[in-house]
Amino acid sequence: MPFTVPVADQARLLEHVVGIEGLAQHERFAHADPETVEAVLEGAASFAEGEFLPLHRIGDEVGAKLEDGVVTMPPGYREAYRAFVDAGWMTLSAPTDFGGQAMPLALSAALMENLNATNIGFALCPMLSLGAVEALEAHGSDELKARYLDKIVSGEWPATMNLTEPQAGSDVGALTSKAEPAGDGSWRISGQKIYITYGEHDLADNIIHLVLARTPGAPEGTRGISLFLVPKILPDGSRNDLVCTGLEEKLGIHASPTCVMRYGENGGATGWMVGPENGGMRAMFTMMNNARLNVGLQGVGLAERATQEAVAYALDRTQGMRGGRPTAIAEHPDVRRMLMRMRALTMGARALCYYAFGCIDKGETGDTEAALRAEVLIPMAKAWSTDVGVEVASLGIQVHGGMGYIEETGAAQHLRDARIAPIYEGTNGIQAADLVGRKLGLDGGLAFDGLIADVHADTQDERLMALADVIEQTATMLREAAPDHKLAGSYPFLDMCSVMVAAWLLEKVAIATDDPRTKAASEYFLSVLVPEALGKGAAASAGAEILYSVPAETLA
Amino acid sequence: MPFTVPVADQARLLEHVVGIEGLAQHERFAHADPETVEAVLEGAASFAEGEFLPLHRIGDEVGAKLEDGVVTMPPGYREAYRAFVDAGWMTLSAPTDFGGQAMPLALSAALMENLNATNIGFALCPMLSLGAVEALEAHGSDELKARYLDKIVSGEWPATMNLTEPQAGSDVGALTSKAEPAGDGSWRISGQKIYITYGEHDLADNIIHLVLARTPGAPEGTRGISLFLVPKILPDGSRNDLVCTGLEEKLGIHASPTCVMRYGENGGATGWMVGPENGGMRAMFTMMNNARLNVGLQGVGLAERATQEAVAYALDRTQGMRGGRPTAIAEHPDVRRMLMRMRALTMGARALCYYAFGCIDKGETGDTEAALRAEVLIPMAKAWSTDVGVEVASLGIQVHGGMGYIEETGAAQHLRDARIAPIYEGTNGIQAADLVGRKLGLDGGLAFDGLIADVHADTQDERLMALADVIEQTATMLREAAPDHKLAGSYPFLDMCSVMVAAWLLEKVAIATDDPRTKAASEYFLSVLVPEALGKGAAASAGAEILYSVPAETLA
């Protein structure tokens, strides 16, 4: 199916939601002038359409293969990855000191969205490297940076994140991988890690693993975790003591090798500590914050792709009559309802994610309020956008009818691919817990309250005001509530907040631009999605009693 | 994963929602005495757990295979199907004249739910035969019945439904398969049919196809369609002129062969007309009404399965702490929220489906009001229960975290399997159109209004009353509305009505039985799902303008 990156939508958001021209007034982003931004948007679209899109199906059908510890990517992936590196796409938002272009993350978001839309399984490789760049830049020693950072920035050596162990998933603090000092400043790492995305592959000559492990005598839990850089190939050219022992058979993202990794089976893999001892969680959060937003963009990208394909199919497929003539199914009201819902949700999720990235960028220019706003938005952008990705992909199947259930059509793959995003980089439940647990109280509550105040100040719509009012009341209640009550309401609360922000942003863009489809999406939000979100208010404030009225065993 | 049929829940619904003891007061169901009902429930549970469940994974992994027109089922399926036939399970609700046991459909529903829960891909084979039995019994000639009905009733010769053609899906009237009179009372059928479930397989010696086709000079559209019985093997033992030319590669239900069928490539397949010429649509609706409810039971069965597995996993998997101790994730509020939601939705969908079957059974005893009630309930039971199946299966993946995305765990298969049910037997959009287009006006509107009145009369809950009020007002509005407005609101309207009925039934059972988990599910409906449904009221009455504010092309 053809796919066209919605460059005009992206540009509209950068202008009216991110305020990229304002960012370019600052020294930090002075090079993000309008001409450059336009060129990057056009170039990122062409690259994704030309290089990543054609490899999408083969990635699903052939997938990554493991034999004797060697992971082989599907045909064409090596060449396309090379093209990606050579064109400098990996360097877009990276720091200039290490060969990066230091562009705003909000602009990089457009690139990542495109890669996700055209080939999510492939896009995971650069996505993980982005997180590693940030962690290493913020916490790595000068020596480590000098040795590794420019190679990761360029994409020459892709990087990975090694957190999860069989007993330590959402509970990262339960991990048991070990690091012993080698005496020469390096460490010997040993342990098993699972679900390591791109833990092994043949796209590059080296792979740089960032691994969480415990040093001798480290405290229990998250306070005793340190971060290590563990390269596949050591500086002397020898192979490090690490190996991929298995690939998971997954529902989707087959192009992406999900590896079981074993470190130190022969005495210990050599690694170097990143940041201070027992400071691994902080370094990890540096990686994860932006990674979470990038996962949100997976939802956006897949939703865009599924929407375009569903509309194209519905315009082409004739069934039944309207006004006495055979008609395309896109004209039938309930099909149109699905298409409109898909389009509106996609645009809303994109607006939310770009806005969050834009707030991080503003924070980089010294705007601390914007930096705090980003913190509040991140769990919404990750969780809601990935839920949107699943819903829109599922609607895409429905629009295709029986054809949607046949793999050949491609609609089913989007659902299979989309379904991982609510799980990894912190499950959506973890995001909701973060919103009510940390973000609601950030800056004494001002960070969250400022968001509500902005919505109230801007919107001209009574339905959206009503939603903002309910959210405000619920927030007050949740702040006072016992932890279980807070958590019991966290998921519906996150949903409501996300819809509020998306509706607010789309309304702003619709008013500013008069763009027909933004207006249509905005009106759909206000008429349908905002009232729907209001319906979740009861669950957000219902408390935990109804969940614990019977023992969990009784639910089996 | 272990799976236990929830016999106690099934029995509770048969007693308090279906009123099976009342049914047994009637001559027609006199044999459905409490002891027999109990024995059937227990037997149906053991059979499904013992014979269908063990073949579930192999059905997905190996699937049905086509070679040279011959479809081979996975190992074990022939023997299990034989066991199913030998035990007489196929005959449960069939008419006694042809070897059936004439049990209430509501009891047969428990059996079908179990087969769906344990092996949906396998269960489709008997399900389709059930529809054929009804069509043939209601519309077939005595001669045809004598020749075929007892074999289909016993399961000896499974049957199929051949409606869809490449250009004729939801628009059945666009089909072009032909039937020419052979001069001896039989017909020569020719044409291509697609998406024919169990169109070919090796479970039995013969397969009885029910095929829609057009006779010479038939009017266009649905008024010119006739139904034909076309056996794979003719009465003289020769092979009929029909062949399976392809199997679809599907997202799920891999055990079920989805066939491309070609009729009459060598002069015409021999068939016999069922019912009057051009009366095919009526005969088809006979098949489809109950088939729709059986598809609703696929949603119920898969939801039950996914719920049990998620609860078991969440009780077993330890992550994080509660009260200073490591805890099973089932104790974390947001996980408990998912488990409770899964359990409540599953019980609600089961109650709705069993109730609909029970109304058909009551109709059989001469209760015309119940028969009309069933008509109103059928689109809800089909559409909402299958949406529940998808939602619960997706939540099941989420509860499993990263494990849920790995195929080995089995959670992902449930989502893949569940995703077909909102599509076939009339898409859920078609069901919603049926609800607002036909069912809302049935019996001058009394059929629908009676349902609302019953909810109002029974419930003691203000939230449910509020929902019933909004539905009543919306119904009044939709009845007066132009067709496009009606259809634009049809899907959210169906959702609201379904939640109302499910909440009403669960509340009744909770009050009557004091069963702890029914009470918990009922409270969850009233506290969370009913308010959520209220949030859809705006969309139900918003009209079509917001959907058509831009051309469909603008949504691409």
mmCIF file with all atom_site columns, C-alpha atoms in Angstrom, chain B residues 213-344:
data_model
loop_
_atom_site.group_PDB
_atom_site.id
_atom_site.type_symbol
_atom_site.label_atom_id
_atom_site.label_alt_id
_atom_site.label_comp_id
_atom_site.label_asym_id
_atom_site.label_entity_id
_atom_site.label_seq_id
_atom_site.pdbx_PDB_ins_code
_atom_site.Cartn_x
_atom_site.Cartn_y
_atom_site.Cartn_z
_atom_site.occupancy
_atom_site.B_iso_or_equiv
_atom_site.pdbx_formal_charge
_atom_site.auth_seq_id
_atom_site.auth_comp_id
_atom_site.auth_asym_id
_atom_site.auth_atom_id
_atom_site.pdbx_PDB_model_num
ATOM 1   C CA . ALA B 1 213 ? -26.847 -18.119 -6.228  1.00 0.00 ? 213 ALA B CA 1
ATOM 2   C CA . ARG B 1 214 ? -29.036 -16.539 -8.869  1.00 0.00 ? 214 ARG B CA 1
ATOM 3   C CA . THR B 1 215 ? -31.454 -18.397 -11.140 1.00 0.00 ? 215 THR B CA 1
ATOM 4   C CA . PRO B 1 216 ? -31.898 -17.272 -14.769 1.00 0.00 ? 216 PRO B CA 1
ATOM 5   C CA . GLY B 1 217 ? -33.835 -14.018 -14.995 1.00 0.00 ? 217 GLY B CA 1
ATOM 6   C CA . ALA B 1 218 ? -33.757 -13.419 -11.237 1.00 0.00 ? 218 ALA B CA 1
ATOM 7   C CA . PRO B 1 219 ? -34.259 -9.794  -10.136 1.00 0.00 ? 219 PRO B CA 1
ATOM 8   C CA . GLU B 1 220 ? -31.195 -7.817  -9.160  1.00 0.00 ? 220 GLU B CA 1
ATOM 9   C CA . GLY B 1 221 ? -30.092 -7.395  -5.577  1.00 0.00 ? 221 GLY B CA 1
ATOM 10  C CA . THR B 1 222 ? -31.228 -9.429  -2.613  1.00 0.00 ? 222 THR B CA 1
ATOM 11  C CA . ARG B 1 223 ? -34.657 -10.188 -4.071  1.00 0.00 ? 223 ARG B CA 1
ATOM 12  C CA . GLY B 1 224 ? -33.128 -12.405 -6.727  1.00 0.00 ? 224 GLY B CA 1
ATOM 13  C CA . ILE B 1 225 ? -31.117 -14.786 -4.604  1.00 0.00 ? 225 ILE B CA 1
ATOM 14  C CA . SER B 1 226 ? -31.918 -18.451 -4.026  1.00 0.00 ? 226 SER B CA 1
ATOM 15  C CA . LEU B 1 227 ? -30.396 -20.984 -1.656  1.00 0.00 ? 227 LEU B CA 1
ATOM 16  C CA . PHE B 1 228 ? -29.048 -24.347 -2.785  1.00 0.00 ? 228 PHE B CA 1
ATOM 17  C CA . LEU B 1 229 ? -27.802 -27.423 -1.039  1.00 0.00 ? 229 LEU B CA 1
ATOM 18  C CA . VAL B 1 230 ? -24.658 -28.630 -2.823  1.00 0.00 ? 230 VAL B CA 1
ATOM 19  C CA . PRO B 1 231 ? -22.999 -31.716 -1.353  1.00 0.00 ? 231 PRO B CA 1
ATOM 20  C CA . LYS B 1 232 ? -19.317 -32.440 -1.856  1.00 0.00 ? 232 LYS B CA 1
ATOM 21  C CA . ILE B 1 233 ? -20.186 -36.073 -2.540  1.00 0.00 ? 233 ILE B CA 1
ATOM 22  C CA . LEU B 1 234 ? -23.328 -36.746 -4.594  1.00 0.00 ? 234 LEU B CA 1
ATOM 23  C CA . PRO B 1 235 ? -25.898 -39.385 -3.589  1.00 0.00 ? 235 PRO B CA 1
ATOM 24  C CA . ASP B 1 236 ? -24.430 -41.792 -6.186  1.00 0.00 ? 236 ASP B CA 1
ATOM 25  C CA . GLY B 1 237 ? -21.060 -41.542 -4.442  1.00 0.00 ? 237 GLY B CA 1
ATOM 26  C CA . SER B 1 238 ? -19.401 -39.440 -7.141  1.00 0.00 ? 238 SER B CA 1
ATOM 27  C CA . ARG B 1 239 ? -17.524 -36.237 -6.454  1.00 0.00 ? 239 ARG B CA 1
ATOM 28  C CA . ASN B 1 240 ? -19.498 -33.060 -7.146  1.00 0.00 ? 240 ASN B CA 1
ATOM 29  C CA . ASP B 1 241 ? -18.111 -30.326 -9.387  1.00 0.00 ? 241 ASP B CA 1
ATOM 30  C CA . LEU B 1 242 ? -16.680 -28.110 -6.664  1.00 0.00 ? 242 LEU B CA 1
ATOM 31  C CA . VAL B 1 243 ? -13.187 -27.550 -5.360  1.00 0.00 ? 243 VAL B CA 1
ATOM 32  C CA . CYS B 1 244 ? -11.252 -25.594 -2.787  1.00 0.00 ? 244 CYS B CA 1
ATOM 33  C CA . THR B 1 245 ? -8.688  -23.543 -4.695  1.00 0.00 ? 245 THR B CA 1
ATOM 34  C CA . GLY B 1 246 ? -7.088  -21.638 -1.866  1.00 0.00 ? 246 GLY B CA 1
ATOM 35  C CA . LEU B 1 247 ? -6.788  -21.134 1.887   1.00 0.00 ? 247 LEU B CA 1
ATOM 36  C CA . GLU B 1 248 ? -6.426  -17.666 3.344   1.00 0.00 ? 248 GLU B CA 1
ATOM 37  C CA . GLU B 1 249 ? -3.425  -16.834 5.545   1.00 0.00 ? 249 GLU B CA 1
ATOM 38  C CA . LYS B 1 250 ? -5.158  -15.241 8.474   1.00 0.00 ? 250 LYS B CA 1
ATOM 39  C CA . LEU B 1 251 ? -4.243  -13.314 11.602  1.00 0.00 ? 251 LEU B CA 1
ATOM 40  C CA . GLY B 1 252 ? -5.753  -16.070 13.749  1.00 0.00 ? 252 GLY B CA 1
ATOM 41  C CA . ILE B 1 253 ? -8.152  -19.047 13.896  1.00 0.00 ? 253 ILE B CA 1
ATOM 42  C CA . HIS B 1 254 ? -5.499  -20.973 11.990  1.00 0.00 ? 254 HIS B CA 1
ATOM 43  C CA . ALA B 1 255 ? -7.152  -24.312 12.690  1.00 0.00 ? 255 ALA B CA 1
ATOM 44  C CA . SER B 1 256 ? -10.173 -23.191 10.708  1.00 0.00 ? 256 SER B CA 1
ATOM 45  C CA . PRO B 1 257 ? -9.692  -23.551 6.949   1.00 0.00 ? 257 PRO B CA 1
ATOM 46  C CA . THR B 1 258 ? -10.967 -20.359 5.275   1.00 0.00 ? 258 THR B CA 1
ATOM 47  C CA . CYS B 1 259 ? -11.524 -21.501 1.740   1.00 0.00 ? 259 CYS B CA 1
ATOM 48  C CA . VAL B 1 260 ? -11.812 -20.057 -1.713  1.00 0.00 ? 260 VAL B CA 1
ATOM 49  C CA . MET B 1 261 ? -14.385 -22.351 -3.348  1.00 0.00 ? 261 MET B CA 1
ATOM 50  C CA . ARG B 1 262 ? -15.028 -22.798 -7.066  1.00 0.00 ? 262 ARG B CA 1
ATOM 51  C CA . TYR B 1 263 ? -18.292 -24.315 -8.155  1.00 0.00 ? 263 TYR B CA 1
ATOM 52  C CA . GLY B 1 264 ? -19.027 -25.656 -11.601 1.00 0.00 ? 264 GLY B CA 1
ATOM 53  C CA . GLU B 1 265 ? -15.698 -25.435 -13.353 1.00 0.00 ? 265 GLU B CA 1
ATOM 54  C CA . ASN B 1 266 ? -16.647 -28.609 -15.237 1.00 0.00 ? 266 ASN B CA 1
ATOM 55  C CA . GLY B 1 267 ? -20.210 -27.957 -16.284 1.00 0.00 ? 267 GLY B CA 1
ATOM 56  C CA . GLY B 1 268 ? -21.859 -27.118 -12.983 1.00 0.00 ? 268 GLY B CA 1
ATOM 57  C CA . ALA B 1 269 ? -22.062 -28.454 -9.458  1.00 0.00 ? 269 ALA B CA 1
ATOM 58  C CA . THR B 1 270 ? -25.259 -30.358 -8.747  1.00 0.00 ? 270 THR B CA 1
ATOM 59  C CA . GLY B 1 271 ? -27.468 -28.740 -6.126  1.00 0.00 ? 271 GLY B CA 1
ATOM 60  C CA . TRP B 1 272 ? -31.027 -28.671 -4.888  1.00 0.00 ? 272 TRP B CA 1
ATOM 61  C CA . MET B 1 273 ? -33.004 -25.585 -4.070  1.00 0.00 ? 273 MET B CA 1
ATOM 62  C CA . VAL B 1 274 ? -33.803 -24.905 -0.403  1.00 0.00 ? 274 VAL B CA 1
ATOM 63  C CA . GLY B 1 275 ? -37.020 -22.931 -0.014  1.00 0.00 ? 275 GLY B CA 1
ATOM 64  C CA . PRO B 1 276 ? -38.690 -21.058 -2.846  1.00 0.00 ? 276 PRO B CA 1
ATOM 65  C CA . GLU B 1 277 ? -36.922 -19.496 -5.826  1.00 0.00 ? 277 GLU B CA 1
ATOM 66  C CA . ASN B 1 278 ? -35.645 -16.005 -4.915  1.00 0.00 ? 278 ASN B CA 1
ATOM 67  C CA . GLY B 1 279 ? -36.296 -16.789 -1.263  1.00 0.00 ? 279 GLY B CA 1
ATOM 68  C CA . GLY B 1 280 ? -32.632 -17.260 -0.441  1.00 0.00 ? 280 GLY B CA 1
ATOM 69  C CA . MET B 1 281 ? -32.287 -14.226 1.760   1.00 0.00 ? 281 MET B CA 1
ATOM 70  C CA . ARG B 1 282 ? -35.005 -15.382 4.105   1.00 0.00 ? 282 ARG B CA 1
ATOM 71  C CA . ALA B 1 283 ? -33.438 -18.801 4.404   1.00 0.00 ? 283 ALA B CA 1
ATOM 72  C CA . MET B 1 284 ? -30.094 -17.150 4.949   1.00 0.00 ? 284 MET B CA 1
ATOM 73  C CA . PHE B 1 285 ? -31.444 -15.003 7.734   1.00 0.00 ? 285 PHE B CA 1
ATOM 74  C CA . THR B 1 286 ? -32.720 -18.146 9.425   1.00 0.00 ? 286 THR B CA 1
ATOM 75  C CA . MET B 1 287 ? -29.180 -19.410 9.419   1.00 0.00 ? 287 MET B CA 1
ATOM 76  C CA . MET B 1 288 ? -27.666 -16.127 10.386  1.00 0.00 ? 288 MET B CA 1
ATOM 77  C CA . ASN B 1 289 ? -29.760 -15.148 13.355  1.00 0.00 ? 289 ASN B CA 1
ATOM 78  C CA . ASN B 1 290 ? -28.542 -17.936 15.550  1.00 0.00 ? 290 ASN B CA 1
ATOM 79  C CA . ALA B 1 291 ? -25.132 -17.894 13.933  1.00 0.00 ? 291 ALA B CA 1
ATOM 80  C CA . ARG B 1 292 ? -24.797 -14.304 15.074  1.00 0.00 ? 292 ARG B CA 1
ATOM 81  C CA . LEU B 1 293 ? -25.499 -15.290 18.628  1.00 0.00 ? 293 LEU B CA 1
ATOM 82  C CA . ASN B 1 294 ? -23.008 -18.115 18.319  1.00 0.00 ? 294 ASN B CA 1
ATOM 83  C CA . VAL B 1 295 ? -20.399 -15.607 17.165  1.00 0.00 ? 295 VAL B CA 1
ATOM 84  C CA . GLY B 1 296 ? -21.276 -13.563 20.231  1.00 0.00 ? 296 GLY B CA 1
ATOM 85  C CA . LEU B 1 297 ? -20.392 -16.679 22.213  1.00 0.00 ? 297 LEU B CA 1
ATOM 86  C CA . GLN B 1 298 ? -16.975 -16.683 20.568  1.00 0.00 ? 298 GLN B CA 1
ATOM 87  C CA . GLY B 1 299 ? -16.403 -13.336 22.230  1.00 0.00 ? 299 GLY B CA 1
ATOM 88  C CA . VAL B 1 300 ? -17.607 -14.763 25.540  1.00 0.00 ? 300 VAL B CA 1
ATOM 89  C CA . GLY B 1 301 ? -15.526 -17.930 25.271  1.00 0.00 ? 301 GLY B CA 1
ATOM 90  C CA . LEU B 1 302 ? -12.311 -16.139 24.372  1.00 0.00 ? 302 LEU B CA 1
ATOM 91  C CA . ALA B 1 303 ? -12.902 -13.514 27.038  1.00 0.00 ? 303 ALA B CA 1
ATOM 92  C CA . GLU B 1 304 ? -13.378 -16.237 29.656  1.00 0.00 ? 304 GLU B CA 1
ATOM 93  C CA . ARG B 1 305 ? -10.221 -17.983 28.530  1.00 0.00 ? 305 ARG B CA 1
ATOM 94  C CA . ALA B 1 306 ? -8.144  -14.793 28.455  1.00 0.00 ? 306 ALA B CA 1
ATOM 95  C CA . THR B 1 307 ? -9.456  -13.762 31.865  1.00 0.00 ? 307 THR B CA 1
ATOM 96  C CA . GLN B 1 308 ? -8.648  -17.053 33.551  1.00 0.00 ? 308 GLN B CA 1
ATOM 97  C CA . GLU B 1 309 ? -5.140  -17.075 32.119  1.00 0.00 ? 309 GLU B CA 1
ATOM 98  C CA . ALA B 1 310 ? -4.488  -13.457 33.069  1.00 0.00 ? 310 ALA B CA 1
ATOM 99  C CA . VAL B 1 311 ? -5.662  -13.987 36.639  1.00 0.00 ? 311 VAL B CA 1
ATOM 100 C CA . ALA B 1 312 ? -3.545  -17.132 36.949  1.00 0.00 ? 312 ALA B CA 1
ATOM 101 C CA . TYR B 1 313 ? -0.494  -15.305 35.637  1.00 0.00 ? 313 TYR B CA 1
ATOM 102 C CA . ALA B 1 314 ? -1.081  -12.272 37.839  1.00 0.00 ? 314 ALA B CA 1
ATOM 103 C CA . LEU B 1 315 ? -1.391  -14.469 40.923  1.00 0.00 ? 315 LEU B CA 1
ATOM 104 C CA . ASP B 1 316 ? 1.834   -16.241 40.048  1.00 0.00 ? 316 ASP B CA 1
ATOM 105 C CA . ARG B 1 317 ? 4.015   -13.344 38.887  1.00 0.00 ? 317 ARG B CA 1
ATOM 106 C CA . THR B 1 318 ? 5.747   -11.400 41.630  1.00 0.00 ? 318 THR B CA 1
ATOM 107 C CA . GLN B 1 319 ? 6.872   -7.810  41.031  1.00 0.00 ? 319 GLN B CA 1
ATOM 108 C CA . GLY B 1 320 ? 7.321   -4.966  43.490  1.00 0.00 ? 320 GLY B CA 1
ATOM 109 C CA . MET B 1 321 ? 6.168   -4.710  47.072  1.00 0.00 ? 321 MET B CA 1
ATOM 110 C CA . ARG B 1 322 ? 2.998   -4.138  49.017  1.00 0.00 ? 322 ARG B CA 1
ATOM 111 C CA . GLY B 1 323 ? 3.143   -3.542  52.747  1.00 0.00 ? 323 GLY B CA 1
ATOM 112 C CA . GLY B 1 324 ? 6.885   -4.137  52.665  1.00 0.00 ? 324 GLY B CA 1
ATOM 113 C CA . ARG B 1 325 ? 6.642   -7.591  51.096  1.00 0.00 ? 325 ARG B CA 1
ATOM 114 C CA . PRO B 1 326 ? 7.087   -8.924  47.570  1.00 0.00 ? 326 PRO B CA 1
ATOM 115 C CA . THR B 1 327 ? 3.677   -9.240  46.037  1.00 0.00 ? 327 THR B CA 1
ATOM 116 C CA . ALA B 1 328 ? 1.852   -10.938 43.198  1.00 0.00 ? 328 ALA B CA 1
ATOM 117 C CA . ILE B 1 329 ? 1.018   -8.387  40.508  1.00 0.00 ? 329 ILE B CA 1
ATOM 118 C CA . ALA B 1 330 ? -2.674  -9.252  40.930  1.00 0.00 ? 330 ALA B CA 1
ATOM 119 C CA . GLU B 1 331 ? -2.516  -7.191  44.118  1.00 0.00 ? 331 GLU B CA 1
ATOM 120 C CA . HIS B 1 332 ? -1.346  -4.006  42.377  1.00 0.00 ? 332 HIS B CA 1
ATOM 121 C CA . PRO B 1 333 ? -4.337  -1.708  41.852  1.00 0.00 ? 333 PRO B CA 1
ATOM 122 C CA . ASP B 1 334 ? -3.942  -1.125  38.140  1.00 0.00 ? 334 ASP B CA 1
ATOM 123 C CA . VAL B 1 335 ? -3.448  -4.817  37.419  1.00 0.00 ? 335 VAL B CA 1
ATOM 124 C CA . ARG B 1 336 ? -6.464  -5.574  39.592  1.00 0.00 ? 336 ARG B CA 1
ATOM 125 C CA . ARG B 1 337 ? -8.377  -2.977  37.592  1.00 0.00 ? 337 ARG B CA 1
ATOM 126 C CA . MET B 1 338 ? -7.604  -4.892  34.405  1.00 0.00 ? 338 MET B CA 1
ATOM 127 C CA . LEU B 1 339 ? -8.538  -8.252  35.941  1.00 0.00 ? 339 LEU B CA 1
ATOM 128 C CA . MET B 1 340 ? -11.791 -6.881  37.321  1.00 0.00 ? 340 MET B CA 1
ATOM 129 C CA . ARG B 1 341 ? -12.645 -5.270  34.014  1.00 0.00 ? 341 ARG B CA 1
ATOM 130 C CA . MET B 1 342 ? -11.945 -8.509  32.163  1.00 0.00 ? 342 MET B CA 1
ATOM 131 C CA . ARG B 1 343 ? -14.061 -10.538 34.563  1.00 0.00 ? 343 ARG B CA 1
ATOM 132 C CA . ALA B 1 344 ? -16.964 -8.072  34.556  1.00 0.00 ? 344 ALA B CA 1
#
